[in-house]
GROMACS .gro file of C-alpha atoms in nm:
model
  193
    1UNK     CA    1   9.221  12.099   4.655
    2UNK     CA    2   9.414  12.384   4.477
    3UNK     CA    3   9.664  12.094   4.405
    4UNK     CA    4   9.453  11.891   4.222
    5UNK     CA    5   9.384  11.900   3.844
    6UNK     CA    6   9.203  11.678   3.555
    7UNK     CA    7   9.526  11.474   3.496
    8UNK     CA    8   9.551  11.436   3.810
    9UNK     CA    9   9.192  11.298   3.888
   10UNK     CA   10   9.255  11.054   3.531
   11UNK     CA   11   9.570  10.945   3.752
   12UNK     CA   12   9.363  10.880   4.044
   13UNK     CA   13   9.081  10.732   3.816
   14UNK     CA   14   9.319  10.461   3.670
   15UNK     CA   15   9.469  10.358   3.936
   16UNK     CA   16   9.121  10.295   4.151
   17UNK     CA   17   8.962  10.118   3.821
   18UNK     CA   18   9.215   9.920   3.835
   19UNK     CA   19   9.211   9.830   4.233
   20UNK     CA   20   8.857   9.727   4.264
   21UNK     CA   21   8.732   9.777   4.609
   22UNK     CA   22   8.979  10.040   4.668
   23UNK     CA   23   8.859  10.407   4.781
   24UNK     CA   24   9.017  10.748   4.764
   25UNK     CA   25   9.005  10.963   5.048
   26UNK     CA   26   9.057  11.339   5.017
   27UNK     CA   27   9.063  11.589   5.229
   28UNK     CA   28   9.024  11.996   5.250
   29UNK     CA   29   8.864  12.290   5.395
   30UNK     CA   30   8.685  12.375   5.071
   31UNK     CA   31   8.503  12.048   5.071
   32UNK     CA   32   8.285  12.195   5.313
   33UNK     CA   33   8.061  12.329   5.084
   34UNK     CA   34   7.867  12.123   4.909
   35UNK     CA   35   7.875  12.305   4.519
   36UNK     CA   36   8.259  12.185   4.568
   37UNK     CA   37   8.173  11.886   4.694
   38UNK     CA   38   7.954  11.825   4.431
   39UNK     CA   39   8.206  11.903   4.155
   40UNK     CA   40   8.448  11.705   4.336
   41UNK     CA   41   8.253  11.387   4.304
   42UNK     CA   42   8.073  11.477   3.896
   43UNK     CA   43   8.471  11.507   3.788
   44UNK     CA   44   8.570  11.188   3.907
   45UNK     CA   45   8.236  11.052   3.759
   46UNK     CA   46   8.344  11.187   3.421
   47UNK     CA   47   8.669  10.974   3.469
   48UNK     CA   48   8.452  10.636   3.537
   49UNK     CA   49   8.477  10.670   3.934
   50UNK     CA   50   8.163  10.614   4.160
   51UNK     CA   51   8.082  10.906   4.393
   52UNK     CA   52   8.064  10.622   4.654
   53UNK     CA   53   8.449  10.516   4.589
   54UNK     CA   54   8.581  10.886   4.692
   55UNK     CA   55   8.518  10.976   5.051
   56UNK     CA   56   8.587  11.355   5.078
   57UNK     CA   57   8.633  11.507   5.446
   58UNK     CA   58   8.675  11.851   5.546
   59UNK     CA   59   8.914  12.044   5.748
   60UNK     CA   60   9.014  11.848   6.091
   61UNK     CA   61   9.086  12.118   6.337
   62UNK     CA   62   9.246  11.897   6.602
   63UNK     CA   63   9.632  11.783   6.529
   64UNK     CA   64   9.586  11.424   6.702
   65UNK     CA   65   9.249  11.355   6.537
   66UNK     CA   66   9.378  11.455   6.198
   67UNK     CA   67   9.672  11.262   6.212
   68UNK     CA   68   9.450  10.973   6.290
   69UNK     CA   69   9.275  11.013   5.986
   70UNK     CA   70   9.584  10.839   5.821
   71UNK     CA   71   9.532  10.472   6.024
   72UNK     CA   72   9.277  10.414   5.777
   73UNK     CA   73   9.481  10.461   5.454
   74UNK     CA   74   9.710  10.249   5.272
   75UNK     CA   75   9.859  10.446   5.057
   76UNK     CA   76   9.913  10.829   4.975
   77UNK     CA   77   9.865  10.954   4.594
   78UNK     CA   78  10.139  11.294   4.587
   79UNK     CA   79   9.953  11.584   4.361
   80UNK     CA   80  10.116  11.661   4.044
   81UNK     CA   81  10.250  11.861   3.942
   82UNK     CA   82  10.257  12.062   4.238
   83UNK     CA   83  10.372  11.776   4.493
   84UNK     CA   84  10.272  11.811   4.845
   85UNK     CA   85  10.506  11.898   5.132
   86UNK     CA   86  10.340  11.844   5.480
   87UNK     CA   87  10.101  11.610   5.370
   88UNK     CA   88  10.349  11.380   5.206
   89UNK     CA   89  10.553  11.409   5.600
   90UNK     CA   90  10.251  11.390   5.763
   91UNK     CA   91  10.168  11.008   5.556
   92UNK     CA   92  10.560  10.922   5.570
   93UNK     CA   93  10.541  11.000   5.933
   94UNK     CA   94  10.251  10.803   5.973
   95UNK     CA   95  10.346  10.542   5.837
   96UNK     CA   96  10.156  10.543   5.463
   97UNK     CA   97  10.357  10.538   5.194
   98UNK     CA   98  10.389  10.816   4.957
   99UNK     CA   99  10.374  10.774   4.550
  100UNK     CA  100  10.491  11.043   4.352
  101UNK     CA  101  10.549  11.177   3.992
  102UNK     CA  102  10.874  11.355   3.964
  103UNK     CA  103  10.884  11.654   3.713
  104UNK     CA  104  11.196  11.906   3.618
  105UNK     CA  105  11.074  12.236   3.788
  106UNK     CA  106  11.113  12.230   4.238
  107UNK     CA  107  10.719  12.232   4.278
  108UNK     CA  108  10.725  11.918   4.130
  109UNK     CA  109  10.995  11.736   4.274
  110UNK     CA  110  10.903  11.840   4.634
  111UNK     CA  111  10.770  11.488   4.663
  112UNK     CA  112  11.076  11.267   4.546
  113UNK     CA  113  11.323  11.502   4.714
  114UNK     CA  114  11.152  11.376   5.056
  115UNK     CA  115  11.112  11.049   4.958
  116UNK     CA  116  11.440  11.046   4.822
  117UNK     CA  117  11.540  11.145   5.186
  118UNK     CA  118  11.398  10.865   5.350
  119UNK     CA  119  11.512  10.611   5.103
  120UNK     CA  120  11.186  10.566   4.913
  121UNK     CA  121  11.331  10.591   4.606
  122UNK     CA  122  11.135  10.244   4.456
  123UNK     CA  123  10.810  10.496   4.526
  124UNK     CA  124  10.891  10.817   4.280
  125UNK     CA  125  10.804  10.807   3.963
  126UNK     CA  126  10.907  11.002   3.621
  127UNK     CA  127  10.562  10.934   3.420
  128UNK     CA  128  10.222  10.909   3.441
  129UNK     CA  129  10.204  10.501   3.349
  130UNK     CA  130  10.441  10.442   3.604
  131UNK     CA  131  10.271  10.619   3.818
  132UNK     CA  132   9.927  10.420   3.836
  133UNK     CA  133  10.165  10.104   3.755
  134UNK     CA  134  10.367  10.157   4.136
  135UNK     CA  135  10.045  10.258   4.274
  136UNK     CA  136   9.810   9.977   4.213
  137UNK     CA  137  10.158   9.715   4.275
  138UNK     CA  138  10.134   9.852   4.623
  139UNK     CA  139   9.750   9.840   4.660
  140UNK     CA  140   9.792   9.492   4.597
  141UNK     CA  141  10.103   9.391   4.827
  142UNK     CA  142   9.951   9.385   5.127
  143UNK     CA  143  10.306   9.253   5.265
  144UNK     CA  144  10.438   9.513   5.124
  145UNK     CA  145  10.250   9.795   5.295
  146UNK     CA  146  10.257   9.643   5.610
  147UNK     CA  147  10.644   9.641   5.623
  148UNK     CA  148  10.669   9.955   5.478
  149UNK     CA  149  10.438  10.111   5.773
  150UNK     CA  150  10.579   9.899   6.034
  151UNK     CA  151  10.917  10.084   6.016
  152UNK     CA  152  10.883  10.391   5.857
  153UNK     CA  153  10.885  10.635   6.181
  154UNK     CA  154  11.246  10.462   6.212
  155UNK     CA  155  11.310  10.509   5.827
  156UNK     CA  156  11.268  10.891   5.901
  157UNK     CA  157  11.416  10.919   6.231
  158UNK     CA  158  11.736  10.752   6.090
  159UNK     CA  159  11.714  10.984   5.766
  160UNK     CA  160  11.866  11.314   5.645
  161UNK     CA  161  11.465  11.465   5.698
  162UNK     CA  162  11.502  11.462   6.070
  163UNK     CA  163  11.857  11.523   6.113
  164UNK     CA  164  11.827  11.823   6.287
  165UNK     CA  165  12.202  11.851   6.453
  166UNK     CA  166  12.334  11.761   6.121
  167UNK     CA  167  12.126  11.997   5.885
  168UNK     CA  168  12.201  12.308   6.166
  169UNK     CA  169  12.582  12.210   6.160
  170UNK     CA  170  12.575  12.245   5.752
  171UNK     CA  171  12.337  12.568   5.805
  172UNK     CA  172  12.630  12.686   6.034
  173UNK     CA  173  12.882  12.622   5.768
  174UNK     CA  174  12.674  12.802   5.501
  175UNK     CA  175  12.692  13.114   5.697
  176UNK     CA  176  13.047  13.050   5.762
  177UNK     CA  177  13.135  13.041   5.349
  178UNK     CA  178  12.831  13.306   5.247
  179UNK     CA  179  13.037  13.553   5.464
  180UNK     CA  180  13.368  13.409   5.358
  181UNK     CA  181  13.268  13.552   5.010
  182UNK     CA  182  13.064  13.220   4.851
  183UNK     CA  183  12.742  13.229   4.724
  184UNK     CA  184  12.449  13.094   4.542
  185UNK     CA  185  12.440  12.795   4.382
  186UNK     CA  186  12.683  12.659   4.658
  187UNK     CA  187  12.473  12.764   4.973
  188UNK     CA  188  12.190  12.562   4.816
  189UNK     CA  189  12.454  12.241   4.733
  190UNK     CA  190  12.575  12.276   5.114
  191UNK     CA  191  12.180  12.242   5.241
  192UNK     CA  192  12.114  11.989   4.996
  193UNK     CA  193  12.107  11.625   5.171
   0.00000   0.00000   0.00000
């Protein structure tokens, strides 16, 4: 919830007005109480959004059960502008895609460096309109979503993101230069994928 902010919500707001029938689903510790709960739901109201079209769950202690949670959604909406990390691997993983908005500083391009990753690029985004444009084209490609949940787990697995012998060989090599004498800028370059 910390994530989440009022041009945000409009984001969120457009792109369900404009997918009728469509829900959002969020999730957090904090919406265990019900004065955030409450002000949850009145902001999205003050966008145009139904309480009744935005589900909000609380915390899900249990890894498996929480992880379910995601065989009920179609698509994941990144925060911006600070993206999400886990949550955005956690929905790639299973199997949702992930729309973000890119910005210029890292907490905002956590998002479309992972999708990036897993060759999502058709999914990240540089402005707002493009945003709820992408967002609402998926919503209504059923096709679409389908294939892109059908084989993401593979999309990953065969992506930079889970190359663990090949990120730990270039994490090798890092150490190898840093203590060769190089430094900065090119330790990050080395780690980059």
């Amino acid at each position: 919830l910390a994530k989440i902010n009022l041009p945000t919500l409009r984001l969120w707001s457009a792109i369900l007005q404009a997918v009728p029938g469509s829900r959002l689903v969020l999730k957090s510790a904090a919406l265990d109480f019900t004065e955030t709960a409450d002000r949850v739901l009145e902001a999205f109201e003050e966008c145009g959004v139904a309480a009744g079209r935005v589900e909000l769950r609380c915390w899900i202690v249990q890894r498996g059960a929480h992880l379910q949670m995601y065989e009920g959604v179609d698509i994941a909406l990144d925060t911006h502008p600070y993206n999400g990390t886990t949550t955005t691997c956690e929905a790639l993983w299973m199997g949702v895609p992930v729309v973000t908005l890119a910005g210029d500083v890292h907490m905002a391009r956590v998002g479309a460096s992972l999708l990036h990753s897993a060759g999502l690029d058709e999914l990240i985004v540089t402005d707002s309109e493009a945003y709820v444009a992408i967002a609402v084209a998926l919503a209504n490609d059923e096709a679409r979503r389908r294939a892109l949940r059908a084989g993401m787990r593979e999309r990953l697995a065969a992506s930079a993101l889970l190359d663990y012998a090949g990120f730990t060989r270039k994490l090798e090599q890092v150490y190898r230069d840093y203590f060769a004498g190089i430094t900065g800028s090119k330790i990050y370059e080395a780690l980059s994928p």
